[in-house]
XYZ file of C-alpha atoms in Angstrom:
388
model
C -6.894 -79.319 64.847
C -3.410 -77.404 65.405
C -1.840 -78.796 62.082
C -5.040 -77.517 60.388
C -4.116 -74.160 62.609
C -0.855 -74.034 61.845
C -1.671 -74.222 58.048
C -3.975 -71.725 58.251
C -1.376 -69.597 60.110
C 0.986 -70.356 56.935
C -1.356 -69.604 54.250
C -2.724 -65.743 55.868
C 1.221 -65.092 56.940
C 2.369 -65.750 53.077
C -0.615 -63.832 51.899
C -0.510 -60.515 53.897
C 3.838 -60.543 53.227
C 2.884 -60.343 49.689
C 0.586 -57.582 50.139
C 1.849 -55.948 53.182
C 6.069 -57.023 53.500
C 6.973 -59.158 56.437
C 4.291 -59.073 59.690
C 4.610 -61.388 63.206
C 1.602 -63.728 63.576
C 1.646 -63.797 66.957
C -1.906 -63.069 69.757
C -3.697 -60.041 68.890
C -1.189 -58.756 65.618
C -2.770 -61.852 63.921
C -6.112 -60.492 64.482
C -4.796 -57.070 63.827
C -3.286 -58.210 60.849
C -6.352 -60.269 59.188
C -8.583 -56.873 60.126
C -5.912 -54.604 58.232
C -5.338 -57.684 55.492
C -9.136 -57.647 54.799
C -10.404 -54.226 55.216
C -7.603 -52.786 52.593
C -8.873 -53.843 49.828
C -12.386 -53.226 50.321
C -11.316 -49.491 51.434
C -9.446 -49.238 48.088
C -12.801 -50.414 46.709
C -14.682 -48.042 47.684
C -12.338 -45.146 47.250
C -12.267 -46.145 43.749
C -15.710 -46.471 43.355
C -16.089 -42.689 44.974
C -13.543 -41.826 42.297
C -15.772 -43.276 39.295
C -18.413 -41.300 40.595
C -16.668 -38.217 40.690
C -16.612 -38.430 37.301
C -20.079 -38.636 36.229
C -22.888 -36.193 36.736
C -25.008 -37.008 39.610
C -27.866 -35.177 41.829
C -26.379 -32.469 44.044
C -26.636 -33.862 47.836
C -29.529 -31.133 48.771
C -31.160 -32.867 45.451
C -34.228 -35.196 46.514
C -33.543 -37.545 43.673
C -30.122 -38.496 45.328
C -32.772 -40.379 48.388
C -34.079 -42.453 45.334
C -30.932 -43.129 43.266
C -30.731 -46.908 44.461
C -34.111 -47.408 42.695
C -32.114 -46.694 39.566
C -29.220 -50.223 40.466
C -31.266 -52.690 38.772
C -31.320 -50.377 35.158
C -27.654 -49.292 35.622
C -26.103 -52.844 36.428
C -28.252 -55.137 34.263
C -27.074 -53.727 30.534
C -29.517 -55.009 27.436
C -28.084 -55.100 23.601
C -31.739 -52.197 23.332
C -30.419 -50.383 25.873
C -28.398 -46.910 24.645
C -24.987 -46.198 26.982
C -26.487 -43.799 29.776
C -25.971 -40.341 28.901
C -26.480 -36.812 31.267
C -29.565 -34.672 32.117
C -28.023 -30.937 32.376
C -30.814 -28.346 33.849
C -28.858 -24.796 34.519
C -30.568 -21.320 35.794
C -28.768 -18.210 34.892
C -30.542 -15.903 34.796
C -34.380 -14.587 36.147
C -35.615 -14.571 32.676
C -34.628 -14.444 28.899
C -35.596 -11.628 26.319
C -37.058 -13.341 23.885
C -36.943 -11.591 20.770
C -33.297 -11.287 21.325
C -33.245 -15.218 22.011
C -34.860 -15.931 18.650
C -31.885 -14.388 16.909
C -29.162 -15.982 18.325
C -30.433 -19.661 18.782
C -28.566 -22.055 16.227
C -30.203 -23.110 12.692
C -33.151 -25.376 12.659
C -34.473 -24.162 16.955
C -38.074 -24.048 17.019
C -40.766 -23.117 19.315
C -41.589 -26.173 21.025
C -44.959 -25.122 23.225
C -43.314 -23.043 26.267
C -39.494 -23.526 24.972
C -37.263 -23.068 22.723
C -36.126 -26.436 21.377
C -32.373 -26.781 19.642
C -32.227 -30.140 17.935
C -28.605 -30.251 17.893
C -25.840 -28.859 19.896
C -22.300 -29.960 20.942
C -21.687 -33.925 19.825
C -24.654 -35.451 20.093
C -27.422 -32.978 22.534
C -30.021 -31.248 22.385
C -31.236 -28.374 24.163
C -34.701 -26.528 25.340
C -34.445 -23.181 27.093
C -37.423 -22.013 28.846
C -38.305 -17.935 29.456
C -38.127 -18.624 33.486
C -34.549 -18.382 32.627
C -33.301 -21.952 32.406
C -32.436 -24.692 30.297
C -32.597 -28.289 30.005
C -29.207 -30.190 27.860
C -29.616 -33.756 26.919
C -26.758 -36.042 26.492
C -24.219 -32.732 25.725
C -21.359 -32.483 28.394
C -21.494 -29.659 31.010
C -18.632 -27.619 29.158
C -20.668 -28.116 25.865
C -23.809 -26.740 28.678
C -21.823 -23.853 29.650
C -20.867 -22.899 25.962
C -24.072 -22.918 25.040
C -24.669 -20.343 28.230
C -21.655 -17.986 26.682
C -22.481 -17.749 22.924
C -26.038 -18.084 22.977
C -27.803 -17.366 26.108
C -25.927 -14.639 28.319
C -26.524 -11.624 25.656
C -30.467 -12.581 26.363
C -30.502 -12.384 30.463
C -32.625 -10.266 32.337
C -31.373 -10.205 35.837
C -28.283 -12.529 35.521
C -28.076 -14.757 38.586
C -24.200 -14.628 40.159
C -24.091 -18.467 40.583
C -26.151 -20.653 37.969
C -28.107 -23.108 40.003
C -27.754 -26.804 38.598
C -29.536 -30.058 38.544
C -28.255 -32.726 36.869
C -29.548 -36.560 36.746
C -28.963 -39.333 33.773
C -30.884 -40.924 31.375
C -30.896 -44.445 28.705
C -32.548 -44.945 25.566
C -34.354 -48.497 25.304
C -37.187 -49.077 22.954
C -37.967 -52.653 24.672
C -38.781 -50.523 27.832
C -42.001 -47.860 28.627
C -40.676 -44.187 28.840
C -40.574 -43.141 33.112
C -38.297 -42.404 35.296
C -36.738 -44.984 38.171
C -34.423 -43.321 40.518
C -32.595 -40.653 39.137
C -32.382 -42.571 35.723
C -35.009 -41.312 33.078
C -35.811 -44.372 30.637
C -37.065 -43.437 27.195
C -38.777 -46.003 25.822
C -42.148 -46.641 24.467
C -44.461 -43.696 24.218
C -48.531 -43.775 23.359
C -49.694 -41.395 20.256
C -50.480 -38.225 20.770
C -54.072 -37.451 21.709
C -53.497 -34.387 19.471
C -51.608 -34.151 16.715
C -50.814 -30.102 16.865
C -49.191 -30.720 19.974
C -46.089 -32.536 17.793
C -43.352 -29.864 16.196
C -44.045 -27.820 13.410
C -41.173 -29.110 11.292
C -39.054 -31.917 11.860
C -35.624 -30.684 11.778
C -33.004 -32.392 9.140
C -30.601 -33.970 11.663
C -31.680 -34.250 15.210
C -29.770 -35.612 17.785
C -31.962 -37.701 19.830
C -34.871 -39.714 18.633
C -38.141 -37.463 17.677
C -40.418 -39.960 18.479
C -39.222 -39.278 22.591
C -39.157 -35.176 21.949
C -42.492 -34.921 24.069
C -41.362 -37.190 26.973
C -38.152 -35.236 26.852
C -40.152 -31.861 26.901
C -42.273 -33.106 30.096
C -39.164 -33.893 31.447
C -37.476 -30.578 31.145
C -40.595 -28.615 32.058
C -40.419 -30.139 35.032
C -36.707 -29.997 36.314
C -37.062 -26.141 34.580
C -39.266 -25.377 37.153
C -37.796 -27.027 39.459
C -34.276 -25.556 39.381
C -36.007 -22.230 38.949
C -37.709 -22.730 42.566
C -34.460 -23.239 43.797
C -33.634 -20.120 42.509
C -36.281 -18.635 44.720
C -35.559 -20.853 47.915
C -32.045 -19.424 47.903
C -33.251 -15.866 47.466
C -35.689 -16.030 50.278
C -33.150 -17.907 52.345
C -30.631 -15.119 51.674
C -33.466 -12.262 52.597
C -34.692 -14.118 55.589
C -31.073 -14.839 56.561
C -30.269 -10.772 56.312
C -33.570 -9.982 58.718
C -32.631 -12.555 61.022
C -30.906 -9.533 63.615
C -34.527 -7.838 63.147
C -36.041 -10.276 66.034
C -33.145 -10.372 68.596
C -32.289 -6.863 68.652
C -36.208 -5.968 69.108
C -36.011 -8.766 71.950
C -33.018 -6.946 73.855
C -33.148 -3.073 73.302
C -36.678 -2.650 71.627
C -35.057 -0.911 68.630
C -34.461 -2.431 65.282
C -31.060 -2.389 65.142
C -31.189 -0.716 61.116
C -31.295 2.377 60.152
C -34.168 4.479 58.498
C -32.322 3.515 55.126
C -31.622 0.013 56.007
C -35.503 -0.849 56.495
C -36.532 0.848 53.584
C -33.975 -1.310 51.178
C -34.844 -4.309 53.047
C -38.899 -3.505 52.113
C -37.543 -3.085 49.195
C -35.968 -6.200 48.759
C -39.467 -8.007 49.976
C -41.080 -6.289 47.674
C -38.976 -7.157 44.949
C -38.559 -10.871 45.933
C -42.541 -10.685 45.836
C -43.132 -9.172 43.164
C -40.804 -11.628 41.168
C -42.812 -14.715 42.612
C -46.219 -13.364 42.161
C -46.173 -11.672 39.004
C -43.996 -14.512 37.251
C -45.992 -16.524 34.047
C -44.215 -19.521 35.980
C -46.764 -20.911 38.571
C -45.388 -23.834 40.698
C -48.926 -25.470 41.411
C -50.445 -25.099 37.669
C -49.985 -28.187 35.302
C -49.402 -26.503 32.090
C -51.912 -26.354 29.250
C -50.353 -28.958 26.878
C -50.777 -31.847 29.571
C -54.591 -31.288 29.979
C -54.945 -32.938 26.258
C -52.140 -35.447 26.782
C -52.462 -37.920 29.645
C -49.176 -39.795 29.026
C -47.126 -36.458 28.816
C -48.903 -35.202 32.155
C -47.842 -38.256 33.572
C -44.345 -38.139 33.019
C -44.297 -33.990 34.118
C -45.977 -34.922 37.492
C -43.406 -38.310 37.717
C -40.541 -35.836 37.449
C -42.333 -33.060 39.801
C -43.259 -35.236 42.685
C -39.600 -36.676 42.682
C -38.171 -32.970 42.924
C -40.948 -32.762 45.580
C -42.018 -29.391 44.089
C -45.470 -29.317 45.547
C -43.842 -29.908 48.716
C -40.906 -27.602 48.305
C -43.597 -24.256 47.214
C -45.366 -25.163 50.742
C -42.512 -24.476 52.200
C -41.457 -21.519 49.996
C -45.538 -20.188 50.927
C -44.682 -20.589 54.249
C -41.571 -18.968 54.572
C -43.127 -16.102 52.258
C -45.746 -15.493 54.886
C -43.079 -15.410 57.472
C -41.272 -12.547 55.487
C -45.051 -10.699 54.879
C -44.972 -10.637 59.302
C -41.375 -9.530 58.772
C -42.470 -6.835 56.313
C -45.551 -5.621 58.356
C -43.409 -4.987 61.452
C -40.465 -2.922 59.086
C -43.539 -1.212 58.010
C -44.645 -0.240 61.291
C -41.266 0.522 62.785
C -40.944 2.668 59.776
C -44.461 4.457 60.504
C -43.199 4.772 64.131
C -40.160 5.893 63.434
C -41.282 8.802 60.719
C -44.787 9.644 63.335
C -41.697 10.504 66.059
C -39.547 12.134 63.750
C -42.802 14.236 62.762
C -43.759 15.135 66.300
C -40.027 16.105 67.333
C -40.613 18.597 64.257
C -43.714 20.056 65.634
C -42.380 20.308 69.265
C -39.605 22.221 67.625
C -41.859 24.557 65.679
C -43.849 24.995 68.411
C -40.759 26.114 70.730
C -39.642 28.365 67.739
C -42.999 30.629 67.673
C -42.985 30.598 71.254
C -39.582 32.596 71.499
C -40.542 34.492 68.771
C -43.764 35.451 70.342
C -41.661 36.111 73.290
C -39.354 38.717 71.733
C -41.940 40.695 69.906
C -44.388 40.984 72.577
C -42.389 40.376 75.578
C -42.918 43.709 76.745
C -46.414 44.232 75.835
C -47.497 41.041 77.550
C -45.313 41.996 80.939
C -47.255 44.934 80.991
C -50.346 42.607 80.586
C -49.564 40.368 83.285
C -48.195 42.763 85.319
C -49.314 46.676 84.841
C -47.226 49.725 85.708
C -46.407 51.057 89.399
C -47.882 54.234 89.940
C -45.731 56.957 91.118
C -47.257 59.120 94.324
C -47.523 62.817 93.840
C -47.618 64.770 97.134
C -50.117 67.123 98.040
C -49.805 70.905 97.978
C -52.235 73.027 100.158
C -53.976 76.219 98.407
C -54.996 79.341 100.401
């Protein structure tokens, strides 16, 4: 047992000198030294592997595909001679909506209208693009510099209400015929599709050189309807977050001096701002909770919009946004009152004023007159004179 020990002893001491220069093997620095000897190189492992990732384009953290991405391992680490080299999923919002006749004009050669987008068959290397009027756009396989190109020359002249910060989404895709089209993680698979149930709901024309495979446009399209809206929604989260965030004083100074804490001005931009913010949500063509009309006719395509919705969690996500939204309309109802209160005591401090005004007046001009009232005259004593 202790030449077996001893050997052992040899064989780690020789290997950690290589690695780490010369160490004593002596009580607990052996056991320090195995811990440091093995751990190393499964830190530089994973640093590495951090570092690959880095690289690639993958769900932001707040994204709820990133809690699913390990459903995805078995597609990513099992390659198949069918299976295409995995390629990006670029979804940006600029801007709160696009002017469309102004889009038309600058779109490259051979866009079409593609149901509720615009679809460009080719841009960059080897993408393809469809930009939806909520203001966002979907890029598959094209690079995000080749995404944000396409924002300079093409879109940005055609914003209505340009956002400061695009919001992104981003997630990956693979091409395999031998597989059904769906999505497994954060990995979209395009793969076998059913016909069409109707055949006007395929493109117009079929454009001379295309950079992805036709035959997958309409997955592609359900796809991108659904991460449009859903980077759109985000749009709104942020803006409500940013409103709610700029009341949040509202409740505390009510709480500790019974005043608002704003000015007159303030509260009237900040019902302005609600109303804005509601009027954006409520009067928007984009409904979260709708399915679109295409997918009533097409089963399949339906299926692969709600696939991509549910793992966004949009339903979830506008329940939230409702609630939050009634939240602000409480918010709005008391700026509306402590705006009513504030103008019915500015009105009766006006009255009071008048009021004091004609009384001095009054006073003045009949002063005299109404002391003579109140009062009367003394009247003087005349003495009496005697007549013979």
């Amino acid at each position: 047992m202790t030449a077996g020990m001893n050997v052992l002893r040899s064989a780690l001491y020789c290997s950690i000198r290589r690695t780490h220069g010369p160490v004593r093997l002596t009580g607990p620095r052996l056991c320090l030294s195995l811990r440091f000897a093995y751990s190393r190189p499964f830190s530089d492992e994973r640093a590495a592997t951090a570092f690959r990732g880095d690289l690639k384009q993958k769900p932001k953290a707040s994204t709820p595909l990133r809690r699913t991405a390990s459903a995805s391992l078995p597609i990513r680490s099992n390659p198949t001679p069918t299976r295409s080299a995995i390629q990006p999923v670029l979804t940006f919002a600029t801007a709160e909506r696009y002017i469309p006749t102004r889009l038309r004009s600058r779109l490259p050669p051979h866009s079409q209208k593609l149901h509720d987008a615009w679809w460009v068959p080719r841009w960059g290397k080897d993408g393809e693009v469809f930009v939806f009027p909520n203001g966002s756009f979907v890029c598959w396989g094209t690079t995000e510099e080749e995404a944000r190109q396409f924002t300079k020359q093409v879109l940005a002249p055609c914003e209505v209400g340009s956002l400061p910060e695009a919001e992104t989404e981003s997630l990956e895709f693979v091409s395999d015929p031998s597989e059904k089209t769906r999505i497994q993680g954060d990995l979209i698979i395009l793969g076998r599709v059913a016909s069409l149930q109707d055949p006007a709901s395929a493109p117009a024309l079929q454009p001379p050189d295309p950079a992805l495979d036709t035959a997958t446009l309409l997955a592609r399209y359900a796809f991108s309807q659904a991460l449009s809206r859903s980077t759109a929604l985000a749009v709104l989260e942020e803006s409500l977050e940013d409103y709610l965030s700029s009341v949040a004083q509202l409740p505390h100074a009510l709480e500790k001096t019974g005043e608002p804490g704003l000015s007159r001005e303030a509260l009237i931009k900040k019902l302005g701002a609600l109303l804005k913010f509601r009027q954006g949500l409520n009067l928007n063509r984009e409904n979260f909770s709708d399915i679109p009309d295409l997918y009533w006719a097409e089963p399949e395509l339906e299926g692969f919009f709600k696939a991509m919705s549910n793992a966004l969690e949009v339903k979830m996500r506008t329940n939230a946004v409702n609630e939050k939204i009634t939240y602000a309309t409480e918010v709005q109802s008391i700026l509306r009152q402590l705006l009513t209160e504030s103008t019915a005591h500015r009105m009766e401090l006006v009255i009071i004023a008048l009021i004091a005004v004609e009384v001095v007046i009054a006073l003045i001009r009949d002063g005299p007159e109404l002391w003579h009232m109140v009062f009367g005259q003394p009247q003087k004593s005349h003495p009496k004179t005697n007549t013979t």
